[in-house]
Short mmCIF file of C-alpha atoms in Angstrom, two decimals:
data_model
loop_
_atom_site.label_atom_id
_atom_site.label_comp_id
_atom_site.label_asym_id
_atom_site.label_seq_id
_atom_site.Cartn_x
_atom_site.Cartn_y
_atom_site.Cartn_z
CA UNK A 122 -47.56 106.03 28.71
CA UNK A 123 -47.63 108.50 31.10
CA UNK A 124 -50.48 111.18 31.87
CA UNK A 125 -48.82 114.09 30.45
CA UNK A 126 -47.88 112.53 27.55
CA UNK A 127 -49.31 112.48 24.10
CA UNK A 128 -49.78 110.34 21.36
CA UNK A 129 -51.13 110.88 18.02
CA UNK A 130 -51.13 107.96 15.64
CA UNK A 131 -52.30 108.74 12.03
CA UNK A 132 -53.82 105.69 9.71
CA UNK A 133 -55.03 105.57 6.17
CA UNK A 134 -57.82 103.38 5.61
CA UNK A 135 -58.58 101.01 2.15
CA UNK A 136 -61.42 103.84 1.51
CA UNK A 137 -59.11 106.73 1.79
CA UNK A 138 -60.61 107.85 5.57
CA UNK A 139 -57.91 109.48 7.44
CA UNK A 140 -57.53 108.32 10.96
CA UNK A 141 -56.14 110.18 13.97
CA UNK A 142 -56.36 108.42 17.03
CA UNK A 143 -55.12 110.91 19.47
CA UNK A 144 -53.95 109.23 23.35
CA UNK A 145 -52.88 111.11 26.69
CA UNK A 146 -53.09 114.88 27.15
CA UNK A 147 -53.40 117.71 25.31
CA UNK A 148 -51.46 120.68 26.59
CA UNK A 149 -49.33 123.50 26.06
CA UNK A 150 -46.61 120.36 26.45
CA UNK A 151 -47.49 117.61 25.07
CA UNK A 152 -47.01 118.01 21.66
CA UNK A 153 -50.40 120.40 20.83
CA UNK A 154 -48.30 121.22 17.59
CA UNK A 155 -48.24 117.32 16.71
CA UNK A 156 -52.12 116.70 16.77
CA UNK A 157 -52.45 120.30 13.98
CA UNK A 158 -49.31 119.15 11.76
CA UNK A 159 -51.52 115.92 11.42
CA UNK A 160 -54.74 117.59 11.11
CA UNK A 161 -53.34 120.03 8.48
CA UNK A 162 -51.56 116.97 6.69
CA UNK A 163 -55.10 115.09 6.63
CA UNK A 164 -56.55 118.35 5.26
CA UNK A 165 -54.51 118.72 2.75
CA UNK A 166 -55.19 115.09 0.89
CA UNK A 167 -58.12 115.21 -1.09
CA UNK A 168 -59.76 112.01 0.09
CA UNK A 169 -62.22 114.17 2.17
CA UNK A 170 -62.75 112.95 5.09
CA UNK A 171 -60.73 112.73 8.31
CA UNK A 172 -61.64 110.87 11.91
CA UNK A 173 -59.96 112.28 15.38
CA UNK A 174 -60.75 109.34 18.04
CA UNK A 175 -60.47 111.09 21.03
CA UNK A 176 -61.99 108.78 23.24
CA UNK A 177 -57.78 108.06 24.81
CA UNK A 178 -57.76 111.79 25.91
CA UNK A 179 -57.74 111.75 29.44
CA UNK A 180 -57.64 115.47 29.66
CA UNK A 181 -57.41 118.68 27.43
CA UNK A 182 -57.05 121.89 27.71
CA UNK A 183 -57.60 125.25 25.40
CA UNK A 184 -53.82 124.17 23.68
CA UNK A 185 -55.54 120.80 22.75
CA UNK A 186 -59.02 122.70 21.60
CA UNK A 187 -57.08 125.14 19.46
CA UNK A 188 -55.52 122.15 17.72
CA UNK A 189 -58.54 121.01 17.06
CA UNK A 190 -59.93 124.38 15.66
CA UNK A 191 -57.46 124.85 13.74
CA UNK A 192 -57.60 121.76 11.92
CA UNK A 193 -61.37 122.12 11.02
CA UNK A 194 -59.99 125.40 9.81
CA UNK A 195 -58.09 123.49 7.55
CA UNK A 196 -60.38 121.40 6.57
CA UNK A 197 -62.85 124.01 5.99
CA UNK A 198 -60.63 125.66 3.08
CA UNK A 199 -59.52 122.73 1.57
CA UNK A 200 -63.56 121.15 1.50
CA UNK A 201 -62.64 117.72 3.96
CA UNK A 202 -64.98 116.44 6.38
CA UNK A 203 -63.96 116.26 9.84
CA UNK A 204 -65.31 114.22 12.49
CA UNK A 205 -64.47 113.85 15.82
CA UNK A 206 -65.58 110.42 17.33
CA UNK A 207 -65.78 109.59 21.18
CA UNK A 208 -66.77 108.30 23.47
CA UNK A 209 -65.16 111.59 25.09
CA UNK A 210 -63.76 111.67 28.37
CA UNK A 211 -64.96 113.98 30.68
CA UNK A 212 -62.04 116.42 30.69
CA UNK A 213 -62.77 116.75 26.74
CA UNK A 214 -66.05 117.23 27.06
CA UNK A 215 -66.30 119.63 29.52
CA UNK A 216 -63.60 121.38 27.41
CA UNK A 217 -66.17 121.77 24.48
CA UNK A 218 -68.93 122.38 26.70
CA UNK A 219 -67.54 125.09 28.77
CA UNK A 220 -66.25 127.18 26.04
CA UNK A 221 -68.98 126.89 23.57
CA UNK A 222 -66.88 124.88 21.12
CA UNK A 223 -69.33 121.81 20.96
CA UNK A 224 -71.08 123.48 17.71
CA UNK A 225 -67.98 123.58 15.79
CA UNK A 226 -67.57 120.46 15.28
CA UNK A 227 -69.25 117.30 13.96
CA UNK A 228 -68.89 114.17 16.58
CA UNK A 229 -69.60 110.42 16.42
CA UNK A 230 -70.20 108.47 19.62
CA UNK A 231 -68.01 106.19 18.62
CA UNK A 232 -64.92 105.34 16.18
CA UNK A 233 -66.85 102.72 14.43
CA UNK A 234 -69.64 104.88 13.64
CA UNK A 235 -67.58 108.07 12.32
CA UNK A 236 -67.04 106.49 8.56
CA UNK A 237 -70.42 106.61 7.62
CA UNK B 226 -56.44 141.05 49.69
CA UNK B 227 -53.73 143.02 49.42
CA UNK B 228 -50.37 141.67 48.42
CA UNK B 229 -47.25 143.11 48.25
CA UNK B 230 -43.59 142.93 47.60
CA UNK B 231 -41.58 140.83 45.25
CA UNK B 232 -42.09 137.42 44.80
CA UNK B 233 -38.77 135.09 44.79
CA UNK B 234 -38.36 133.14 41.37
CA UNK B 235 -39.09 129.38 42.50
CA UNK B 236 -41.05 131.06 45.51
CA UNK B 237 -41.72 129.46 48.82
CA UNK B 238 -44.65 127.49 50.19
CA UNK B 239 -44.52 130.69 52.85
CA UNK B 240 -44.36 133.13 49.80
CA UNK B 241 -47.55 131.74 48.35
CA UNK B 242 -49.46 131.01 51.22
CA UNK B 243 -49.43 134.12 53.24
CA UNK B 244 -52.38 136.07 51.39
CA UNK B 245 -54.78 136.29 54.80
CA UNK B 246 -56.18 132.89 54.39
CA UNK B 247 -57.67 130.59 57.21
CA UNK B 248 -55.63 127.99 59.17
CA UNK B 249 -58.99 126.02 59.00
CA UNK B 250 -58.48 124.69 55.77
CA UNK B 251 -58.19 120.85 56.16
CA UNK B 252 -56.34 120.20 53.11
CA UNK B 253 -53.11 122.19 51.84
CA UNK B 254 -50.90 121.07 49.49
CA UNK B 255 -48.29 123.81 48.67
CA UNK B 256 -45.22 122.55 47.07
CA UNK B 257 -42.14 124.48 45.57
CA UNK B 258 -43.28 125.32 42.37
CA UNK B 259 -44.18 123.31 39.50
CA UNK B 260 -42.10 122.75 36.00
CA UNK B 261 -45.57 122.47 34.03
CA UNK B 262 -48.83 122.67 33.63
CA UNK B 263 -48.96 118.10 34.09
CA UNK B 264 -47.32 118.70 37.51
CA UNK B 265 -49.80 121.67 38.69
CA UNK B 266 -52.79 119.39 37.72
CA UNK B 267 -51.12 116.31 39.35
CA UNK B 268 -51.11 118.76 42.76
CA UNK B 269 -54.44 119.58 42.46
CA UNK B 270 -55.40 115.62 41.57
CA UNK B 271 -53.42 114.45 44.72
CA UNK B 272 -55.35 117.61 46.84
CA UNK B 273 -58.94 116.48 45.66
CA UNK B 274 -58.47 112.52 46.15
CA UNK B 275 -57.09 113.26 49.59
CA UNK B 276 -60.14 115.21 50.07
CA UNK B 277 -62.70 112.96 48.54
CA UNK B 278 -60.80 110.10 50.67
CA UNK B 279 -60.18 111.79 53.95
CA UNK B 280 -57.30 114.18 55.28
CA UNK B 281 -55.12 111.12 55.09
CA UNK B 282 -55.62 110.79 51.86
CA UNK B 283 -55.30 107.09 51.09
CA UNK B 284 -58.18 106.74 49.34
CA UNK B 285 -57.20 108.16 46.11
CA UNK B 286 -60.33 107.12 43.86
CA UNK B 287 -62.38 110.31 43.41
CA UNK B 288 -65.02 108.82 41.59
CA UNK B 289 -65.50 106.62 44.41
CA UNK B 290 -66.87 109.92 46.43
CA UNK B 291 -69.67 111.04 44.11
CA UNK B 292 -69.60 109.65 40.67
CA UNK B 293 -71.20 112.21 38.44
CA UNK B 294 -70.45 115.40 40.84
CA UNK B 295 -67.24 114.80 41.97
CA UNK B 296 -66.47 113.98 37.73
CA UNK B 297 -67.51 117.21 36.49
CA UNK B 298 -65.77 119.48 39.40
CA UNK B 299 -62.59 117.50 39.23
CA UNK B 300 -62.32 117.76 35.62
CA UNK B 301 -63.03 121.36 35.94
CA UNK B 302 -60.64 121.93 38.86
CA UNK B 303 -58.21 120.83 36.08
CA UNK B 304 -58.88 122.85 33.25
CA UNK B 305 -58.55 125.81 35.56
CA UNK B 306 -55.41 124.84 36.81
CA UNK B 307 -54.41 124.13 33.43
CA UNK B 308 -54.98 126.94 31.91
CA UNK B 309 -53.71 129.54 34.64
CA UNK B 310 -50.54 127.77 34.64
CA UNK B 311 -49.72 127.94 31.30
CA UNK B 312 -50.65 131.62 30.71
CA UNK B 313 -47.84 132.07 33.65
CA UNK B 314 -45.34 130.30 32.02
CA UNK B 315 -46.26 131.71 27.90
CA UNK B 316 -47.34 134.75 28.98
CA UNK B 317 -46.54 135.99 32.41
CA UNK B 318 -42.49 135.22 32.19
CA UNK B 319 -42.98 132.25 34.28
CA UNK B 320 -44.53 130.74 37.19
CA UNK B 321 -43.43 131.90 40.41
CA UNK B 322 -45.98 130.58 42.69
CA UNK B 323 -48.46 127.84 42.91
CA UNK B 324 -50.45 127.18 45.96
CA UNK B 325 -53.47 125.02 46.05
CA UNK B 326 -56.01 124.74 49.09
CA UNK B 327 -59.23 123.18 49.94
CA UNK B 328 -61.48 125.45 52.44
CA UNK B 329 -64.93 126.16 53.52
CA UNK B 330 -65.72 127.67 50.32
CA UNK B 331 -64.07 125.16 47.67
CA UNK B 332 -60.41 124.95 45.76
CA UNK B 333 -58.59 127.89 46.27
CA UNK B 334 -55.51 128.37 43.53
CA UNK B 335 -53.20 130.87 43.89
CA UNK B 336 -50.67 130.97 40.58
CA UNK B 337 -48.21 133.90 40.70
CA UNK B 338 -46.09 134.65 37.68
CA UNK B 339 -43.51 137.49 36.75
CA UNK B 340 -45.23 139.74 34.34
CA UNK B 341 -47.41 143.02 35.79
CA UNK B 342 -49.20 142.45 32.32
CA UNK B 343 -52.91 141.70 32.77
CA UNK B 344 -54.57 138.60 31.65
CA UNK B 345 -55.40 138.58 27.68
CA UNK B 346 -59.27 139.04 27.71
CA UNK B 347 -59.40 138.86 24.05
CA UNK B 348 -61.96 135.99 22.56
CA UNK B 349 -61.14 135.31 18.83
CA UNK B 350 -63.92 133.50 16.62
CA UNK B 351 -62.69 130.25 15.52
CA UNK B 352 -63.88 131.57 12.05
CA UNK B 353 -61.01 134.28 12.65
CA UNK B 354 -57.78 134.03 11.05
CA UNK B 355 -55.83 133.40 14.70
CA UNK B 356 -57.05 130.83 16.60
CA UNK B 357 -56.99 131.54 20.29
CA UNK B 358 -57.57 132.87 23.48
CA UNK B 359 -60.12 130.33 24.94
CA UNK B 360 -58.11 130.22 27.83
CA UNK B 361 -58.84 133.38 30.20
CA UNK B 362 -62.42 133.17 28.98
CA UNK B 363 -62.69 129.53 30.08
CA UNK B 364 -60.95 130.43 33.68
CA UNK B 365 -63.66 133.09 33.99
CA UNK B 366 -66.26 130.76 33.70
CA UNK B 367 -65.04 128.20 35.66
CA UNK B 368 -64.48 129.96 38.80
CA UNK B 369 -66.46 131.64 41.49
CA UNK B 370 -64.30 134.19 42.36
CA UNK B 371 -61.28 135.23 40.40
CA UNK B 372 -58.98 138.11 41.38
CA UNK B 373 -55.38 139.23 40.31
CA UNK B 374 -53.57 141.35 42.43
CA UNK B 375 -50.45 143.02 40.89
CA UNK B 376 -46.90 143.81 42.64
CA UNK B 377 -43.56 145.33 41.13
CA UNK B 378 -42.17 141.98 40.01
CA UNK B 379 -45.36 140.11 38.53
CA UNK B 380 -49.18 139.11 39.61
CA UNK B 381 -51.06 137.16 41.70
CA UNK B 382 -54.02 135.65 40.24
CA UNK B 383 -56.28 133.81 42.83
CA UNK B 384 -59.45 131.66 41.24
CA UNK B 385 -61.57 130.32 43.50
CA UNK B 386 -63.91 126.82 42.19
CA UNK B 387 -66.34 125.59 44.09
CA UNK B 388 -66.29 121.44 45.28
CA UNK B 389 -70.02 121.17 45.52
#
């Protein structure tokens, strides 16, 4: 896959966890629109919880983090749970860090550890 | 820095980097202009590894020069370029210009677009019903110095981000 590409990849788990795993970069390109229609999908089923892995980013930009807002927007009216789960690169992070984002959202250091 | 005159769609290595600058700059890389925001940061990659490696640039690794530094101003360096890239091409009528130089002072972008409308400035709460306009904002903070200097067919916007 290239670099500017993007690849989002949406699983179900036995429990009813919604999982994102989101690969590449996150631009006004790449498919920004791609990552929210899954988001807002995931929202909308009342399992409650949904997982972003971002740890494949290898770089985002404000398209990518209004994606992401958007979808905890989602998730906020319809009462889901979203986590995003790292480890993040450090284009992503410095994307949350640098515009105050970080707050927002609830992370897990890892995948793995984002079910609990 | 005063800039004038109409800047050719697709503009010219010349048309871009004529705005007063130094011929000491060791590294230029000023190239046509690019079709997105991927290509722009793929510039600015190619400009930083060849610094981080040496005017030759054949040492591409930039983590190799300073791990934890070179990580954070890199990634950055990106974001910046990024961002004022795509506000020229969904908000400025398109990018006309795209210069990138290292000098004494750090990475020096110059991004010209077709639109004599100013950057949005707006911040919107995520709580709000749009969700937007992290962009400018994040450009602000990100750079040292950060000017736009408008002409009758568009802007300039130069952003300055220091390498050390």
């Amino acid at each position: 896959m290239a670099a500017d590409e993007l690849s989002v990849v949406t699983h179900t788990t036995d429990d009813g966890v919604v999982l994102i795993r989101v690969r590449g970069s996150l631009d006004a390109w790449s498919g920004c629109s791609e990552l929210a229609d899954a988001l807002a999908d995931a929202a909308g089923r009342s399992t409650g919880r949904t997982v972003v892995d971002l740890s494949g980013v290898e770089f985002a930009d404000s398209a990518g983090l209004h994606a992401l807002l958007s979808g905890r927007q989602r998730h906020e009216e319809t009462g889901g749970r979203l986590v995003l789960a790292g480890p993040l690169g450090v284009s992503m992070r410095r994307l949350f860090e640098v515009t105050g984002t970080i707050g927002a959202f609830r992370f897990a250091d890892h995948v793995d550890t984002a079910f609990g | 820095m005063t800039v004038s005159g109409t800047h050719p769609a697709g503009g010219s290595d010349e048309a871009v980097g004529g705005h007063g600058r130094q011929d000491t700059s060791p590294v230029r890389a000023a190239s046509g202009v690019p079709q997105n925001a991927a290509a722009a940061r793929a510039l600015v990659t190619r400009l930083l590894a060849a610094r981080a490696g040496g005017p030759d640039g054949r040492t591409a690794d930039i983590a190799t020069a300073d791990v934890t530094v070179a990580d954070v101003t890199v990634a950055d360096a990106l974001l910046v370029t990024s961002e004022l890239v795509t506000n020229a091409f969904r908000h400025g009528g398109g990018l006309t210009g795209f210069a990138a130089e290292v000098n004494d002072e750090g990475l020096l972008l110059t991004v010209s677009d077709a639109s004599s409308t100013p950057p949005a400035v707006t911040v919107r709460l995520p709580q709000a019903d749009h969700i937007g306009g992290y962009g400018w904002p994040l450009v602000r903070r990100l750079t040292q110095r950060l000017t736009v200097t408008f002409h009758p067919g568009g802007k300039h916007i130069v952003a300055l981000i220091a390498l050390t």
